[in-house]
mmCIF file of C-alpha atoms and ligand atoms in Angstrom:
data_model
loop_
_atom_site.group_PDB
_atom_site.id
_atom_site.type_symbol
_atom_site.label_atom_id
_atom_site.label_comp_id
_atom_site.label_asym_id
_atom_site.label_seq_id
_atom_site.Cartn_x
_atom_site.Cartn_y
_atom_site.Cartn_z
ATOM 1 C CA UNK U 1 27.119 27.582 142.945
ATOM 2 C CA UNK U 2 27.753 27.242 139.359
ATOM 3 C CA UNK U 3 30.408 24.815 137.898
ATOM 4 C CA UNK U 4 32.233 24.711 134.890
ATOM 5 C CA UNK U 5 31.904 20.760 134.563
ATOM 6 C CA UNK U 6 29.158 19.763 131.992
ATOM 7 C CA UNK U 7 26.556 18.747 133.640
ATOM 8 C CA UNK U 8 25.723 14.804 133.644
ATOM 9 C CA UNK U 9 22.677 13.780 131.933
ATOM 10 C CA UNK U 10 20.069 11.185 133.766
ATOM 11 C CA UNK U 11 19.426 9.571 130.422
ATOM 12 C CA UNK U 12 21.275 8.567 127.458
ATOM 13 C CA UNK U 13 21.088 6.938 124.508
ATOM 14 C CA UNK U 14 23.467 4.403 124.042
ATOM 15 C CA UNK U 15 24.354 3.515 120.166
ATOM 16 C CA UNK U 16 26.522 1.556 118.997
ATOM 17 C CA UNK U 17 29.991 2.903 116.739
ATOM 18 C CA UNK U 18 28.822 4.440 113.888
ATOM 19 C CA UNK U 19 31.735 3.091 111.562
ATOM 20 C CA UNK U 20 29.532 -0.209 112.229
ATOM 21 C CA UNK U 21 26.079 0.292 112.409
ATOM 22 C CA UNK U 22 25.792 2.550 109.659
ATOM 23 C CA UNK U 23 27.306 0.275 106.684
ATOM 24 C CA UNK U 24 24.682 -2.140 107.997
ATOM 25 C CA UNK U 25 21.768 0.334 108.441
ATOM 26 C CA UNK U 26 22.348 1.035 104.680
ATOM 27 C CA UNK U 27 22.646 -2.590 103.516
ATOM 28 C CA UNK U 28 19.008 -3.150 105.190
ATOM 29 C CA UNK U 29 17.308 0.065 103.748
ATOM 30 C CA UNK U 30 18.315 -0.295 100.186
ATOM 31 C CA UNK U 31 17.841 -4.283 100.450
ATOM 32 C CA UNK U 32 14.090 -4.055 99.200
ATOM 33 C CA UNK U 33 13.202 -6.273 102.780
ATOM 34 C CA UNK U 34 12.501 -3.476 105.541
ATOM 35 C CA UNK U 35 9.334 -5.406 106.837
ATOM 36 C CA UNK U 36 9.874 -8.827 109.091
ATOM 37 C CA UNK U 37 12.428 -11.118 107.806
ATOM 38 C CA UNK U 38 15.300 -12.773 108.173
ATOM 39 C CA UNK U 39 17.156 -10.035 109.947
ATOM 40 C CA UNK U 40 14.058 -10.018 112.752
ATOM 41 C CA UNK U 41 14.139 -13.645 113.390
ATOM 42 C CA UNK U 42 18.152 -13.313 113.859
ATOM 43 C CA UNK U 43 17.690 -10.711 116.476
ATOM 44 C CA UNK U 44 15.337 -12.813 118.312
ATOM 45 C CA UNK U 45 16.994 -15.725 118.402
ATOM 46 C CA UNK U 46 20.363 -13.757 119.098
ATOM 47 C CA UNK U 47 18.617 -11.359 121.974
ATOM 48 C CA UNK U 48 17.128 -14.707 123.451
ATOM 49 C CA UNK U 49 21.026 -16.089 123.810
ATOM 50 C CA UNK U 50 22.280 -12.793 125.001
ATOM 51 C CA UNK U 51 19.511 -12.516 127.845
ATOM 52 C CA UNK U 52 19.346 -16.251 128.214
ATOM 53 C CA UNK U 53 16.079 -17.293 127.925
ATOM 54 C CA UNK U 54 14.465 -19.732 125.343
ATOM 55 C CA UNK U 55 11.208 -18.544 123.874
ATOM 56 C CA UNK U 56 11.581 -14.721 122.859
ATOM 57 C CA UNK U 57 9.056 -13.057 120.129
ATOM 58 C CA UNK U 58 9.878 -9.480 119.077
ATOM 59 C CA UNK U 59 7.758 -6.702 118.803
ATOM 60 C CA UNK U 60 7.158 -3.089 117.726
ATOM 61 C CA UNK U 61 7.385 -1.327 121.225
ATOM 62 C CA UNK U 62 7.446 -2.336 124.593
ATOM 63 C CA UNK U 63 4.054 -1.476 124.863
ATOM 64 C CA UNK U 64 3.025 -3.804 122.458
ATOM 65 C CA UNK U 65 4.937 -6.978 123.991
ATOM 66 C CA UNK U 66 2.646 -6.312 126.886
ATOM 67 C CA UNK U 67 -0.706 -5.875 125.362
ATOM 68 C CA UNK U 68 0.140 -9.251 123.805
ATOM 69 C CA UNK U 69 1.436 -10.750 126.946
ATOM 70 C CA UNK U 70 -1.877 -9.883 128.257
ATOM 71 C CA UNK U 71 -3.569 -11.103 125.742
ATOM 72 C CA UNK U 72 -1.544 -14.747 125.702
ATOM 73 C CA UNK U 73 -2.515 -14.456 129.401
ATOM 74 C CA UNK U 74 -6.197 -14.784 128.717
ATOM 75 C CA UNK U 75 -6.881 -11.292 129.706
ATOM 76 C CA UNK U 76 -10.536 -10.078 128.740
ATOM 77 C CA UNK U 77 -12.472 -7.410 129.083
ATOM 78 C CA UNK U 78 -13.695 -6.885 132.452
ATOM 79 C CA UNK U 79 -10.731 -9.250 133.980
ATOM 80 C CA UNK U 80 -8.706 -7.537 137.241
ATOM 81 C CA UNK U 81 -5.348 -7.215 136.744
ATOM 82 C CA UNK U 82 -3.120 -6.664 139.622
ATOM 83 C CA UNK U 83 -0.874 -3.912 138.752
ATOM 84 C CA UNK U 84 2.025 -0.980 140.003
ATOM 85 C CA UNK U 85 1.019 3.028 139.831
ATOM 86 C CA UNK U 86 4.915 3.128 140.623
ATOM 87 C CA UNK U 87 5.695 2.908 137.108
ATOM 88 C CA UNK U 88 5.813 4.953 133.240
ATOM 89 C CA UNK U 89 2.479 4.599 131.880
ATOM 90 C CA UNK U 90 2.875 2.014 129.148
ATOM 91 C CA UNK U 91 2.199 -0.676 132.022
ATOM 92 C CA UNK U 92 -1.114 0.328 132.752
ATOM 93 C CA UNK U 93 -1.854 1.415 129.191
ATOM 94 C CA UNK U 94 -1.502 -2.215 128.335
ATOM 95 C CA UNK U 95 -3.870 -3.404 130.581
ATOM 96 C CA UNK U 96 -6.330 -0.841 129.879
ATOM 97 C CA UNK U 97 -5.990 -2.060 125.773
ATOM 98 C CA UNK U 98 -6.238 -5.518 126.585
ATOM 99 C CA UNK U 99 -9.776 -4.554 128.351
ATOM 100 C CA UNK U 100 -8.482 -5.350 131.799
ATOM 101 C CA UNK U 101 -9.608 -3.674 135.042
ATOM 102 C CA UNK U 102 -6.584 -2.089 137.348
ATOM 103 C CA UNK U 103 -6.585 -3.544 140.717
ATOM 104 C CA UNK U 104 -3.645 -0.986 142.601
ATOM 105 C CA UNK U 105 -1.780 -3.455 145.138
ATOM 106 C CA UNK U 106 0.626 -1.383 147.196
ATOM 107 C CA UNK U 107 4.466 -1.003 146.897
ATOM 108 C CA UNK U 108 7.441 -1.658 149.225
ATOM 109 C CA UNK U 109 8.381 1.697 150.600
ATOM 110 C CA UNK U 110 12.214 0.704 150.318
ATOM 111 C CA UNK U 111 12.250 0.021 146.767
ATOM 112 C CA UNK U 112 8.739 0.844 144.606
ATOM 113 C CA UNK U 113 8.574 -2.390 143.861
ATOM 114 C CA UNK U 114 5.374 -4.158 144.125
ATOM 115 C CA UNK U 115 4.809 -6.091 147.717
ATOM 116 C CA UNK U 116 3.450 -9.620 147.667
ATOM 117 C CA UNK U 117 1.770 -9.483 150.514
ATOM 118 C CA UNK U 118 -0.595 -6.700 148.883
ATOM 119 C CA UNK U 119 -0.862 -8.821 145.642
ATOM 120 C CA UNK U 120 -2.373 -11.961 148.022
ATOM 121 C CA UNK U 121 -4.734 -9.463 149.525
ATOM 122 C CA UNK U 122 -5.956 -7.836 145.956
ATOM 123 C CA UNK U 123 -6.231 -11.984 144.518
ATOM 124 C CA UNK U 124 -10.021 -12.248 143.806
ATOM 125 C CA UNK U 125 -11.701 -15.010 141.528
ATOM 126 C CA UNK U 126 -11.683 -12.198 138.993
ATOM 127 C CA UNK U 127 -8.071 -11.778 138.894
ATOM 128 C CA UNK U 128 -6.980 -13.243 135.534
ATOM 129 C CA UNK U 129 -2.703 -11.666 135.605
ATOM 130 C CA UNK U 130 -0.376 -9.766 138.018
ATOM 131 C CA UNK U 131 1.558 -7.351 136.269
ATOM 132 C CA UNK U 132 5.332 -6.858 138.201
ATOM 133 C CA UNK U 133 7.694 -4.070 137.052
ATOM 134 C CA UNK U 134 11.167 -4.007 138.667
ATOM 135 C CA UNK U 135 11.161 -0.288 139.154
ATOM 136 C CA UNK U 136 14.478 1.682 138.374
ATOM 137 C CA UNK U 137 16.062 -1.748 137.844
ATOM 138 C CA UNK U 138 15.744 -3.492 140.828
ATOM 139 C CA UNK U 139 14.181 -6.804 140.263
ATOM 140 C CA UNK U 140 10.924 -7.002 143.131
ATOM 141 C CA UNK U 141 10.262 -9.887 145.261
ATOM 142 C CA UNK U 142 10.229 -13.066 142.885
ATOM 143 C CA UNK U 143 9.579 -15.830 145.477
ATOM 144 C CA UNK U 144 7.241 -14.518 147.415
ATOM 145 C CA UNK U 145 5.241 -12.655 144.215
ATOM 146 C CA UNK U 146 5.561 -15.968 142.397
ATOM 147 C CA UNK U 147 4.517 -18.005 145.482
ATOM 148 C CA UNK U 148 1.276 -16.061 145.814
ATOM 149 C CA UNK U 149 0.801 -16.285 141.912
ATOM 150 C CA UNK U 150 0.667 -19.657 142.133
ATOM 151 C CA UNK U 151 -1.501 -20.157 144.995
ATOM 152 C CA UNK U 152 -4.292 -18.861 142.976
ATOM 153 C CA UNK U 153 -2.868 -20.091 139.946
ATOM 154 C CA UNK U 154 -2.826 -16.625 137.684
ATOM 155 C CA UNK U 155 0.361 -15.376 135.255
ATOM 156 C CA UNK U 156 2.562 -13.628 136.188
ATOM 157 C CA UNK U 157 3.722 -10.804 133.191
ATOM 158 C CA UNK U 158 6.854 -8.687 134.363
ATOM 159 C CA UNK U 159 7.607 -5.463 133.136
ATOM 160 C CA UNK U 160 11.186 -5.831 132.644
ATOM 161 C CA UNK U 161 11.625 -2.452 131.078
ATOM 162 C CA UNK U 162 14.189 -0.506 133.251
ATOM 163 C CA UNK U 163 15.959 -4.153 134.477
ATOM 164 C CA UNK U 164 17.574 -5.812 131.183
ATOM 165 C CA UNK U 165 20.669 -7.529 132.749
ATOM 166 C CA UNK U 166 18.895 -8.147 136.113
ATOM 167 C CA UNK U 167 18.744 -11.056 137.891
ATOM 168 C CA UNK U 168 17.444 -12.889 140.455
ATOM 169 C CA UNK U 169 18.112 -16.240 142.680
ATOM 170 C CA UNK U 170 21.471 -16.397 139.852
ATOM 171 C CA UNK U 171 18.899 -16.548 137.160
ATOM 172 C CA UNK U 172 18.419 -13.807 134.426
ATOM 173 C CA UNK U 173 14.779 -11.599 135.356
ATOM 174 C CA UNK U 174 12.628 -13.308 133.091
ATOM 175 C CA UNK U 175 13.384 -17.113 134.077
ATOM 176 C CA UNK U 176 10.174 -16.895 136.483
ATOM 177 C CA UNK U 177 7.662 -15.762 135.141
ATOM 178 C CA UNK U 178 5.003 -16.601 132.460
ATOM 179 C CA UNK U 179 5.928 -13.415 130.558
ATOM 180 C CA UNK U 180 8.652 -10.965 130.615
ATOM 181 C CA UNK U 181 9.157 -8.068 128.380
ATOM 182 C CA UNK U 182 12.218 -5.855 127.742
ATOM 183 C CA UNK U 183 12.008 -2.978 125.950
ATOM 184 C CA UNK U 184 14.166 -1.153 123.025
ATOM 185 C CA UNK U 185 12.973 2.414 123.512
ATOM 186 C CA UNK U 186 15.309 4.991 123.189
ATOM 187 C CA UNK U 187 16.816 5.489 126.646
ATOM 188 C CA UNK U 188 16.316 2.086 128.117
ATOM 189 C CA UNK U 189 19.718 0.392 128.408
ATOM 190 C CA UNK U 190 19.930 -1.171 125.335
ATOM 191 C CA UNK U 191 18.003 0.437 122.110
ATOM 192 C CA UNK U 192 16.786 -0.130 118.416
ATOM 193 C CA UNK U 193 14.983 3.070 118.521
ATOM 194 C CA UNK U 194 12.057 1.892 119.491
ATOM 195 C CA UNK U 195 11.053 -2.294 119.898
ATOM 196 C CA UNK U 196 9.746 -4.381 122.871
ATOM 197 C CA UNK U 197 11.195 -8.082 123.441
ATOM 198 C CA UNK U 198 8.809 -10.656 125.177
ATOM 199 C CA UNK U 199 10.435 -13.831 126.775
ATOM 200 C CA UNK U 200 7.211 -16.628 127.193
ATOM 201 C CA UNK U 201 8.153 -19.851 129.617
ATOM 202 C CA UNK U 202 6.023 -21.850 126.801
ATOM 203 C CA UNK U 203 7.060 -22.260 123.794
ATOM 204 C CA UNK U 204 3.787 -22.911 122.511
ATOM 205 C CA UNK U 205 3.035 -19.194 122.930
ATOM 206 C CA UNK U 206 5.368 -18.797 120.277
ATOM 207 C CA UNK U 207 3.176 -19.068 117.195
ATOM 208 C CA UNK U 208 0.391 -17.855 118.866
ATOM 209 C CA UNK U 209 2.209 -14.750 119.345
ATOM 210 C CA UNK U 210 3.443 -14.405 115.805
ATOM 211 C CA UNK U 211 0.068 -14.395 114.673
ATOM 212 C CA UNK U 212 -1.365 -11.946 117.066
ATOM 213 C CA UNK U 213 1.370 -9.467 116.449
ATOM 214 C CA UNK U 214 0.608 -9.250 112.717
ATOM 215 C CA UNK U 215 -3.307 -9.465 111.980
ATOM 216 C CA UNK U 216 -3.674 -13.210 113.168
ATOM 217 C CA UNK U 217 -1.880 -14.386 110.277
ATOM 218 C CA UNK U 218 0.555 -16.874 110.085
ATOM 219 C CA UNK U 219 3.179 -14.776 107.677
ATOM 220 C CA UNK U 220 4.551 -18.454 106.975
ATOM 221 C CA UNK U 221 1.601 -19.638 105.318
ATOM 222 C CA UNK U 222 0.251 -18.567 101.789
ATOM 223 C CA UNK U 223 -1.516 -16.025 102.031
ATOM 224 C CA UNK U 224 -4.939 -16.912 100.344
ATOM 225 C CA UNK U 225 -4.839 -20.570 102.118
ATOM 226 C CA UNK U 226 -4.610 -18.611 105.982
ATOM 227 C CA UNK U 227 -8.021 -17.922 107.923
ATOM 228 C CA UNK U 228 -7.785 -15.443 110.764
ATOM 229 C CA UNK U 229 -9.330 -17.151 113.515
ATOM 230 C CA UNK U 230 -8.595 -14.265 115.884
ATOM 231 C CA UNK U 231 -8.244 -10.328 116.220
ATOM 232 C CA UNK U 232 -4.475 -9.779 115.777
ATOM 233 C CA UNK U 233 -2.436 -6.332 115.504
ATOM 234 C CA UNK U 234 0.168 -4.490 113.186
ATOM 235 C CA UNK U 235 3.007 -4.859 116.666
ATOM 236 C CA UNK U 236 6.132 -6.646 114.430
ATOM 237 C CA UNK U 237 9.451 -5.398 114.383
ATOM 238 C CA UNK U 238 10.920 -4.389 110.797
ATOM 239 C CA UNK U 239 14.100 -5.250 109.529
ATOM 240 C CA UNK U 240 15.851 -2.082 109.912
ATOM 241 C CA UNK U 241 15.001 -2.003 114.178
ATOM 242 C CA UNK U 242 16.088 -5.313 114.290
ATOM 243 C CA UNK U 243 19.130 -4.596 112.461
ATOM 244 C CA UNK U 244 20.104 -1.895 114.630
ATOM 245 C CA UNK U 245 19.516 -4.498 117.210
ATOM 246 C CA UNK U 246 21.765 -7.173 116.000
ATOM 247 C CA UNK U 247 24.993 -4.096 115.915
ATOM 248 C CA UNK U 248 24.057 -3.550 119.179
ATOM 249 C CA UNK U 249 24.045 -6.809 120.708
ATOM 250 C CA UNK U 250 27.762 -6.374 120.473
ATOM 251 C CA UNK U 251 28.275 -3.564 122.313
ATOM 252 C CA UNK U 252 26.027 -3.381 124.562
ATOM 253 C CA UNK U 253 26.974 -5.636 127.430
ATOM 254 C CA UNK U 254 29.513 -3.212 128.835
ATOM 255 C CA UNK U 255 27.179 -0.715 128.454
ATOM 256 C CA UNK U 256 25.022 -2.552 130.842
ATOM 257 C CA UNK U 257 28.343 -3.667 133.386
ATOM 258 C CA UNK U 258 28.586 -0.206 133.977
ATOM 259 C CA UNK U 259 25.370 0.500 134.616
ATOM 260 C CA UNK U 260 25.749 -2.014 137.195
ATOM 261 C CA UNK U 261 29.173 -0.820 138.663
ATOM 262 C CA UNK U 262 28.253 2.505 139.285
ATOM 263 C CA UNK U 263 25.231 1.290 140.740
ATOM 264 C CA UNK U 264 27.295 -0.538 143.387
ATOM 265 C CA UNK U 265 29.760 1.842 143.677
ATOM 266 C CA UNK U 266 26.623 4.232 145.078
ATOM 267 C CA UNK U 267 25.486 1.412 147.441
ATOM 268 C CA UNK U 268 28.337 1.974 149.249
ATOM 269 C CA UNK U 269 29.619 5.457 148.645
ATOM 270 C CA UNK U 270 26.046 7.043 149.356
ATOM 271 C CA UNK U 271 25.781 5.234 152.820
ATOM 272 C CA UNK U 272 25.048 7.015 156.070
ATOM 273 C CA UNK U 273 24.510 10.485 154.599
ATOM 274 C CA UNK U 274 22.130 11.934 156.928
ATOM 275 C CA UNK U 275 18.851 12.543 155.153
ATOM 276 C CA UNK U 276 19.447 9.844 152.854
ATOM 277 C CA UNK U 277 18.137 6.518 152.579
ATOM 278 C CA UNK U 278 19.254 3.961 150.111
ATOM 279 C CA UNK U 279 16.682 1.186 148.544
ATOM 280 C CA UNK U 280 17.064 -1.950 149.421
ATOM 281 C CA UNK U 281 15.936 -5.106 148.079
ATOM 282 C CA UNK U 282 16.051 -9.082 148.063
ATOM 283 C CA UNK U 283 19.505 -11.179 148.795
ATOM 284 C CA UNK U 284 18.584 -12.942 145.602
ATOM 285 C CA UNK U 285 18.080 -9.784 143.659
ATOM 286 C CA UNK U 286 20.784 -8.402 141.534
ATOM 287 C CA UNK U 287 19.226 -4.866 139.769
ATOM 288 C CA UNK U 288 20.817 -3.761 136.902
ATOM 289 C CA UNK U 289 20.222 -0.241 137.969
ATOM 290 C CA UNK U 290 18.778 1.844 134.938
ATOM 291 C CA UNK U 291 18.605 4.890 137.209
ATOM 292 C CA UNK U 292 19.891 5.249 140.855
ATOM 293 C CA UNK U 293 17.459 6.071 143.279
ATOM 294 C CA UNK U 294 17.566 7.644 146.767
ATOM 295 C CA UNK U 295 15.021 8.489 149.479
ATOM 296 C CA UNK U 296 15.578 12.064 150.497
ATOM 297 C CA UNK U 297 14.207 14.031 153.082
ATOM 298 C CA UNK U 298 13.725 17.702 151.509
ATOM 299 C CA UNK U 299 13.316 15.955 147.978
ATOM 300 C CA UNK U 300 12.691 19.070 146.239
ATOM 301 C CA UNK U 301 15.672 20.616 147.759
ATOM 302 C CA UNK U 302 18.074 17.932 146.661
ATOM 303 C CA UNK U 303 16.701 17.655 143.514
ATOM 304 C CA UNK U 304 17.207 22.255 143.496
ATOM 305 C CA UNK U 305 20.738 21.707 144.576
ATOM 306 C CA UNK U 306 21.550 18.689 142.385
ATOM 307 C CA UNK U 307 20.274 20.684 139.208
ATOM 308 C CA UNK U 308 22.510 23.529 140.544
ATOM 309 C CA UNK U 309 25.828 21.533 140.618
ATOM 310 C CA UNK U 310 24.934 19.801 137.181
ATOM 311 C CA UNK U 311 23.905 16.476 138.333
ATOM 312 C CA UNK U 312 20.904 15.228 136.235
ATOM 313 C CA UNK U 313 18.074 14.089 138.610
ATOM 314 C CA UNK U 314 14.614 13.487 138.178
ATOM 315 C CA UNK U 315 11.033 11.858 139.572
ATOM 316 C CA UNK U 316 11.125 10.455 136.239
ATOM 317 C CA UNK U 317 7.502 8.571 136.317
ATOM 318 C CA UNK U 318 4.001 10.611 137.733
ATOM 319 C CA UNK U 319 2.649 7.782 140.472
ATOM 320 C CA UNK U 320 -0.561 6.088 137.759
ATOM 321 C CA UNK U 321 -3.081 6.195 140.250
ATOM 322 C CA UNK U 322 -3.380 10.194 139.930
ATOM 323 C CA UNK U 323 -4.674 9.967 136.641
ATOM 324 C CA UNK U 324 -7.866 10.568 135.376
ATOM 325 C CA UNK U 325 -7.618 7.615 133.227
ATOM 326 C CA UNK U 326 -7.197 5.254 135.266
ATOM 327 C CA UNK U 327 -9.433 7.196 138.402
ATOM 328 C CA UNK U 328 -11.994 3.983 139.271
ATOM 329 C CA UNK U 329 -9.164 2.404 140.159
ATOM 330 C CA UNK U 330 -8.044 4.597 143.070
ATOM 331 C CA UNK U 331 -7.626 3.269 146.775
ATOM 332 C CA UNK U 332 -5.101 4.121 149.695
ATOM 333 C CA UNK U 333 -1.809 3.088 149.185
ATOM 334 C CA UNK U 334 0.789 4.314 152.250
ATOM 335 C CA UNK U 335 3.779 2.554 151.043
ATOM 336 C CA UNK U 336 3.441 4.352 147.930
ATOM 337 C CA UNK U 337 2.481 7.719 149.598
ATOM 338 C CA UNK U 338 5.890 6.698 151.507
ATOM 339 C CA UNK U 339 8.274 5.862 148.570
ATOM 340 C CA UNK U 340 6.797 8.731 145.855
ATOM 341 C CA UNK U 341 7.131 11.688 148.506
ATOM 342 C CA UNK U 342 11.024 10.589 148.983
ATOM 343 C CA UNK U 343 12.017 9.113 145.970
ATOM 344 C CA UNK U 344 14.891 10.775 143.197
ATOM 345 C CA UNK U 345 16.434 9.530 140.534
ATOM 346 C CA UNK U 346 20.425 10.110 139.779
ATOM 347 C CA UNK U 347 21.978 9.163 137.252
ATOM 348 C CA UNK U 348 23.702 5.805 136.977
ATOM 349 C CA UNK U 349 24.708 4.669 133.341
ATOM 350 C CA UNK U 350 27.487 3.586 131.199
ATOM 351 C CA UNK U 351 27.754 7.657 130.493
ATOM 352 C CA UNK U 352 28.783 8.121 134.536
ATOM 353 C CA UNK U 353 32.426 8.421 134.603
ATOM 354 C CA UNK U 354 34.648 7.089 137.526
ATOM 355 C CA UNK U 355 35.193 11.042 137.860
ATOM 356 C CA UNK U 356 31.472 12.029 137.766
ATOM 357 C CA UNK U 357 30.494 9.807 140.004
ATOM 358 C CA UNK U 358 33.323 10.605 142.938
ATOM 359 C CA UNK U 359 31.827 14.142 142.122
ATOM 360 C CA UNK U 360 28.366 13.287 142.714
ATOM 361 C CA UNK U 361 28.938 11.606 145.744
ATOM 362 C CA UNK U 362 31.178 14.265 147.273
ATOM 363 C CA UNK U 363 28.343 16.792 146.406
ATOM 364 C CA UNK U 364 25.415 15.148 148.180
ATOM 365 C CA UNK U 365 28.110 14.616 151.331
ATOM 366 C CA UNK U 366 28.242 18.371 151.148
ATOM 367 C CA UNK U 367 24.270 18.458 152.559
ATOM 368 C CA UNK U 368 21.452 20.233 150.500
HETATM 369 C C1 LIG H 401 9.775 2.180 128.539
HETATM 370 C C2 LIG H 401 8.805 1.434 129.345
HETATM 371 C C3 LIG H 401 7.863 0.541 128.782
HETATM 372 C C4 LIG H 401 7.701 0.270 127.321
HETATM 373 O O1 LIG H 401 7.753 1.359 126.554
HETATM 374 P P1 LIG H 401 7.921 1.340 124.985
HETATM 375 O O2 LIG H 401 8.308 2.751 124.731
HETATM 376 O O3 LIG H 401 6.590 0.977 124.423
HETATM 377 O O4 LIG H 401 8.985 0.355 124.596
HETATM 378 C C5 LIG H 401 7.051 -0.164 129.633
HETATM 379 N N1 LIG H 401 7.155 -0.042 130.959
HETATM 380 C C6 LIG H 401 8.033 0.772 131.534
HETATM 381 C C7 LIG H 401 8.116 0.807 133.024
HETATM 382 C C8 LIG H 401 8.873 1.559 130.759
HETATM 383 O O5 LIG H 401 9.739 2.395 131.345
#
């Protein structure tokens, strides 16, 4: 059946009015101070308010807030990290830059998230970080992750990617762990084309991270009076993403309610569909729902019939553990062979109309 609706995208980016962000995009790029300044430190202290938490260092990409939060972990060469396949590859990558060894620990089959219970089994003297990512938006198991964390007394870093506006236990995601990094890509919920935000519990891992993201040096110092003591990387943030940032910061939070709306407004409207199972996930939890997934029976036929009625749906990630690069690492995982051969993606965001998503809902009552 074809309709004439258009069809509803599972992504989008989200920018904010251009009558406002482009006067200021043009200030920065004719300033004669794209690099780090003034404008980066503003986001960061201003992103740190708007997510509440204290100590938050800014970065190129996503991927690069994790490679250093495994690096201000300790991570070496050689040291197991316990890690998600449920997840884009950028988590893994990270690990794999820092050196680190992938230890798979299995997933809840209700949600993709990481279960704790497999992290306590995968805990080995070796085991130097755990690396959480709240899948789709949903924040995983905090107490009982962070209980076995401590137990053997290793960081926790959270991939906070898909889950900006989260929370958990009434606390922003973020306020548990060690590290916590959010990232700016294009479609996450909020953008500045591309960046990656990391929240540290210590502030002492402040300065340590300025200097690792640019070379080792200490950009406050002069320059022929600094010795690099340590490796460090070209992973700032320029002036002109984090100016794109600061426009956004005030737009964005409705962006994100709605996001969070629809989200609930599935939880209940998509109940006892036959063939459909909803995720579930921690009384403490509150996801902030990036995408909207389902368990399906006949996946591949909802996902047919979805695609035929114009509603965006996707896998969205390839489960890590298939690929070649990271192949040493395989071992069984059922509650992932559970949640990957059910699991679909609809969309959820601010772009989901009241209208759209009735629509949606009324479709998949219909039966694929
Ligand atoms: C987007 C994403 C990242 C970070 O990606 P960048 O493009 O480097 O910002 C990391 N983890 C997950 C799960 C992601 O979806």
């Amino acid at each position: 059946m074809k309709t004439d609706r258009s069809p509803i995208p599972l992504f989008k980016v989200f920018l904010a009015p251009e009558d406002e962000l482009m006067p200021r995009l043009r200030d920065v790029l004719y300033s004669g101070q794209i690099s780090e300044g003034e404008p980066v430190y503003e986001f960061e202290r201003r992103f740190a308010a708007f997510v509440g938490l204290p100590n938050v260092l800014s970065f190129y990409s996503g991927t690069a807030a994790l490679h250093g939060a495994l690096l201000l972990a300790g991570v070496k060469p050689g040291d197991e990290v316990i890690s998600t396949p449920m997840t884009a590859e950028p988590t893994n990558m990270a690990i794999r830059h820092a050196g680190g060894e992938i230890v798979w620990a299995d997933v809840d089959p209700s949600n993709g998230n990481l279960s704790a219970a497999s992290i306590a089994e995968r805990l080995t003297p070796r085991t130097r970080a755990i690396m959480v990512v709240h899948y789709g938006g949903i924040p995983a198991s905090m107490r009982t992750i962070r209980e076995a964390a401590e137990i053997a007394g290793v960081p926790v870093v959270e991939d906070a990617a898909h889950a900006l506006g989260a929370r958990y236990g009434n606390r922003p995601i973020g306020a548990f762990s060690e590290y916590t990094m959010f990232s700016l890509q294009a479609i996450k919920h909020m953008t500045t084309v591309d960046g990656g935000m990391l929240a540290c519990k210590d502030p002492a891992d402040l300065p340590r991270g300025r200097k690792l993201r640019w070379f080792g040096i200490d950009r406050q110092a002069p320059r022929t009076e600094v010795d690099v003591e340590c490796i460090g990387y070209k992973y700032h943030m320029n002036n002109v993403n984090a100016t794109i940032g600061l426009v956004q910061l005030d737009h964005v939070a409705p962006a994100i309610e709605r996001h969070i709306a629809n989200g609930r407004y599935f939880d209940t409207a998509l109940r006892g569909i036959p063939g459909l199972e909803l995720c579930t996930w921690d009384a403490e939890a509150e996801p902030s729902y990036w995408f909207y997934t389902v368990l399906a029976e006949r996946r591949d036929d909802l996902a047919r019939y979805l695609t035929e009625h114009g509603v965006g749906n996707s896998q969205a990630h390839k489960r890590n553990d298939l690929h070649s690069a990271f192949a040493s690492s395989r071992r069984e995982l059922p509650g992932l062979d559970s949640f990957y051969s059910r699991m679909l993606h609809i969309p959820c965001g601010w772009w989901v109309s009241d209208e759209d998503r009735e629509f949606m809902v009324d479709t998949i009552r219909q039966g694929w």
